[in-house]
Coordinates of C-alpha atoms in Angstrom, one line a residue:
Chain X
G1 CA -81.3 -36.7 2.3
A2 CA -80.1 -33.1 2.8
G3 CA -78.7 -32.2 6.2
V4 CA -79.2 -29.0 8.1
S5 CA -78.2 -26.0 6.0
Q6 CA -77.4 -22.5 7.1
S7 CA -77.0 -19.2 5.2
P8 CA -75.0 -17.2 4.7
R9 CA -71.9 -19.2 5.5
Y10 CA -70.0 -16.0 6.2
K11 CA -71.2 -12.6 7.1
V12 CA -69.3 -9.4 7.7
A13 CA -71.3 -6.5 9.3
K14 CA -70.5 -3.1 10.6
R15 CA -71.3 -2.2 14.1
G16 CA -74.9 -1.2 14.4
Q17 CA -76.1 -3.1 11.3
D18 CA -78.9 -5.6 11.7
V19 CA -78.0 -9.2 10.9
A20 CA -80.2 -12.2 10.0
L21 CA -79.0 -15.7 9.9
R22 CA -81.1 -18.5 8.4
C23 CA -81.4 -22.2 9.3
D24 CA -83.1 -24.9 7.3
P25 CA -83.4 -27.9 9.5
I26 CA -83.8 -31.5 8.3
S27 CA -87.3 -32.0 7.0
G28 CA -89.7 -33.3 9.7
H29 CA -87.4 -32.4 12.6
V30 CA -89.4 -31.1 15.5
S31 CA -86.7 -29.6 17.6
L32 CA -84.4 -26.8 16.6
F33 CA -81.5 -25.3 18.5
W34 CA -79.2 -22.3 18.0
Y35 CA -75.7 -22.3 19.5
Q36 CA -73.0 -19.6 19.5
Q37 CA -69.4 -20.5 19.4
A38 CA -66.8 -17.8 20.2
L39 CA -63.2 -18.3 19.2
G40 CA -61.5 -20.9 21.4
Q41 CA -64.7 -21.9 23.1
G42 CA -67.2 -24.7 22.7
P43 CA -70.7 -24.0 21.3
E44 CA -73.0 -22.4 23.8
F45 CA -76.8 -22.8 23.8
L46 CA -78.8 -19.8 22.7
T47 CA -82.4 -20.9 22.2
Y48 CA -84.7 -23.8 21.4
F49 CA -87.8 -24.3 19.3
Q50 CA -90.3 -27.2 19.4
N51 CA -92.0 -26.8 16.0
E52 CA -92.9 -23.1 15.9
A53 CA -92.9 -22.5 19.7
Q54 CA -89.8 -21.0 21.2
L55 CA -89.7 -22.9 24.5
D56 CA -86.4 -21.7 25.8
K57 CA -84.5 -18.5 25.1
S58 CA -82.5 -18.5 28.3
G59 CA -79.2 -18.5 26.4
L60 CA -79.8 -15.4 24.3
P61 CA -77.1 -12.9 25.6
S62 CA -79.2 -9.8 25.2
D63 CA -82.5 -8.4 23.9
R64 CA -80.6 -7.6 20.7
F65 CA -80.9 -11.2 19.9
F66 CA -84.2 -12.5 18.5
A67 CA -85.1 -15.8 16.9
E68 CA -88.2 -17.1 15.2
R69 CA -89.5 -20.2 13.5
P70 CA -93.0 -19.1 12.3
E71 CA -94.0 -22.2 10.4
G72 CA -92.1 -24.8 12.4
S73 CA -89.4 -25.4 9.8
V74 CA -87.0 -22.6 8.7
S75 CA -85.6 -20.5 11.6
T76 CA -84.0 -17.1 11.6
L77 CA -81.7 -15.7 14.2
K78 CA -81.6 -11.9 14.2
I79 CA -79.2 -9.6 15.9
Q80 CA -80.5 -6.0 16.0
P81 CA -78.2 -4.1 16.1
S82 CA -75.0 -6.1 15.9
E83 CA -71.9 -5.3 18.0
P84 CA -68.3 -6.5 17.6
R85 CA -68.7 -8.8 20.7
D86 CA -71.3 -10.8 18.7
S87 CA -68.5 -12.0 16.4
A88 CA -68.7 -15.8 16.5
V89 CA -69.8 -18.9 14.6
Y90 CA -73.5 -19.5 14.9
F91 CA -74.7 -23.1 14.6
C92 CA -78.1 -24.4 14.1
A93 CA -79.0 -28.0 15.0
S94 CA -82.2 -30.0 14.6
S95 CA -83.5 -33.3 16.0
Y96 CA -86.5 -35.4 15.2
E97 CA -88.2 -36.2 18.4
I98 CA -89.7 -34.1 21.0
P99 CA -87.3 -34.6 23.9
L100 CA -88.3 -37.0 26.6
A101 CA -87.1 -37.2 30.1
G102 CA -85.5 -40.6 29.4
G103 CA -83.1 -39.7 26.7
T104 CA -81.9 -37.3 24.0
D105 CA -82.4 -37.6 20.3
T106 CA -79.3 -37.0 18.2
Q107 CA -78.8 -33.4 17.2
Y108 CA -77.7 -32.8 13.6
F109 CA -75.7 -29.7 13.1
G110 CA -75.5 -27.3 10.2
P111 CA -72.2 -26.0 8.9
G112 CA -72.5 -22.7 10.8
T113 CA -72.4 -19.1 9.9
R114 CA -69.2 -17.2 10.7
L115 CA -70.2 -13.7 11.7
T116 CA -67.7 -10.9 12.0
V117 CA -68.8 -7.5 13.2
L118 CA -66.4 -4.7 12.7
Chain D
A1 CA -75.3 -25.5 37.2
Q2 CA -74.0 -27.8 34.5
R3 CA -70.4 -27.6 33.4
V4 CA -68.1 -29.6 31.1
T5 CA -64.4 -29.4 31.5
Q6 CA -61.8 -30.5 28.9
P7 CA -58.5 -29.6 30.4
E8 CA -56.1 -30.0 27.4
K9 CA -56.6 -27.7 24.5
L10 CA -54.1 -29.4 22.1
L11 CA -53.0 -33.0 22.0
S12 CA -50.4 -34.3 19.6
V13 CA -49.8 -38.0 19.2
F14 CA -47.9 -40.2 16.9
K15 CA -49.8 -42.5 14.6
G16 CA -50.3 -45.8 16.3
A17 CA -50.0 -44.3 19.8
P18 CA -52.9 -44.4 22.2
V19 CA -55.2 -41.3 22.6
E20 CA -57.1 -40.2 25.7
L21 CA -59.1 -37.1 25.9
K22 CA -60.3 -36.1 29.3
C23 CA -63.7 -34.8 30.1
N24 CA -65.1 -34.0 33.5
Y25 CA -68.5 -32.7 34.2
S26 CA -70.7 -31.3 37.0
Y27 CA -74.4 -31.7 37.0
S28 CA -76.9 -32.2 39.7
G29 CA -78.8 -35.1 38.3
S30 CA -78.4 -37.9 35.8
P31 CA -76.8 -36.4 32.7
E32 CA -76.4 -37.9 29.3
L33 CA -72.9 -37.6 27.9
F34 CA -71.7 -37.3 24.4
W35 CA -68.5 -36.8 22.3
Y36 CA -68.9 -34.7 19.2
V37 CA -66.2 -34.4 16.5
Q38 CA -65.5 -31.8 13.9
Y39 CA -63.1 -32.8 11.1
S40 CA -61.4 -30.1 9.0
R41 CA -64.0 -28.2 6.9
Q42 CA -66.8 -30.4 8.1
R43 CA -69.7 -29.9 10.4
L44 CA -70.0 -30.9 14.0
Q45 CA -71.2 -34.5 14.2
L46 CA -71.9 -37.0 17.0
L47 CA -69.1 -39.5 17.6
L48 CA -70.6 -41.5 20.5
R49 CA -72.9 -41.3 23.5
H50 CA -72.7 -43.1 26.8
I51 CA -76.1 -44.6 26.6
S52 CA -75.4 -46.6 23.4
R53 CA -72.2 -48.0 24.7
E54 CA -70.9 -48.3 21.2
S55 CA -67.4 -48.2 19.8
I56 CA -67.2 -45.8 16.9
K57 CA -64.1 -45.6 14.7
G58 CA -62.3 -47.4 17.4
F59 CA -63.1 -44.8 20.1
T60 CA -64.7 -45.7 23.4
A61 CA -65.8 -43.7 26.4
D62 CA -67.1 -44.9 29.7
L63 CA -69.2 -42.8 32.0
N64 CA -67.8 -42.8 35.5
K65 CA -70.4 -41.3 37.8
G66 CA -68.1 -41.5 40.9
E67 CA -65.4 -39.4 39.2
T68 CA -67.9 -37.5 37.1
S69 CA -65.8 -38.2 34.0
F70 CA -66.4 -39.4 30.4
H71 CA -62.9 -39.8 29.0
L72 CA -62.6 -40.7 25.3
K73 CA -60.0 -43.3 24.4
K74 CA -58.6 -45.0 21.3
P75 CA -55.8 -47.5 21.5
F76 CA -54.1 -46.7 18.2
A77 CA -54.4 -43.3 16.7
Q78 CA -54.8 -42.9 12.9
E79 CA -54.1 -39.8 10.8
E80 CA -57.8 -39.4 10.0
D81 CA -58.4 -38.9 13.7
S82 CA -57.0 -35.5 13.5
A83 CA -59.9 -33.2 14.4
M84 CA -61.5 -31.1 17.1
Y85 CA -63.3 -33.1 19.8
Y86 CA -66.0 -31.8 22.1
C87 CA -67.4 -33.4 25.2
A88 CA -71.0 -32.4 25.8
L89 CA -73.7 -33.0 28.4
S90 CA -77.5 -33.0 28.2
G91 CA -79.6 -33.2 31.3
R92 CA -83.1 -32.7 32.4
F93 CA -83.2 -29.2 31.1
G94 CA -86.6 -29.8 29.5
N95 CA -85.3 -29.5 26.0
N96 CA -82.2 -31.6 25.8
R97 CA -80.0 -28.7 24.9
L98 CA -76.3 -29.5 25.0
A99 CA -73.6 -28.0 27.2
F100 CA -70.2 -28.3 25.5
G101 CA -66.7 -28.2 26.8
K102 CA -64.1 -26.0 25.2
G103 CA -62.8 -28.8 23.0
N104 CA -59.6 -30.7 22.3
Q105 CA -57.6 -30.3 19.1
V106 CA -56.1 -33.6 18.2
V107 CA -53.2 -33.8 15.8
V108 CA -52.0 -37.2 14.8
I109 CA -48.4 -37.1 13.5
P110 CA -47.6 -39.6 10.7

């Protein structure tokens, strides 16, 4: 079946513009994660959804970042307004099971959106 | 706090030579450790995890709790192993989010 998809794949924005990044997880996947990867770094956690509930947003760097998953499937990460320091690749990942204390279900990653803010 | 350290940024090896990517972690508890790989123009994908104790594409990794390490090894590198490799940790965060190291770029020289 189809994997996790993200759109757009590339986005160039001017400082101050609002940006919206979309993630389509694998159908039926309960958990959805957003990660940010700056140049030369590993991905860093931003936020987590279990179905439509945003249960952890501790990784969001500022209140300019906002994420939603209103119907428990598609998710949108918004940056309002964007700044040059937000330039990075943004990954979405989804997994099937609700996480349990005893183990971790495999996260499947999307191709990422490369955001450049000028 | 949880932290994953991958000390070497770039590793060049000849085809057929052994490969070892080092990963050390700090975490107060019982973490789950992973290696993810990203081939050129492909998405990040799981290579292996310590719980499954599998060998994938000839790679193995053993969790050493005493040394807090999870080094990735392969006895004979192949050209198709050229990729970016990330060590990652998941703990009892409540949501299984991953904490990644900075990654290792592996280049296998024919």
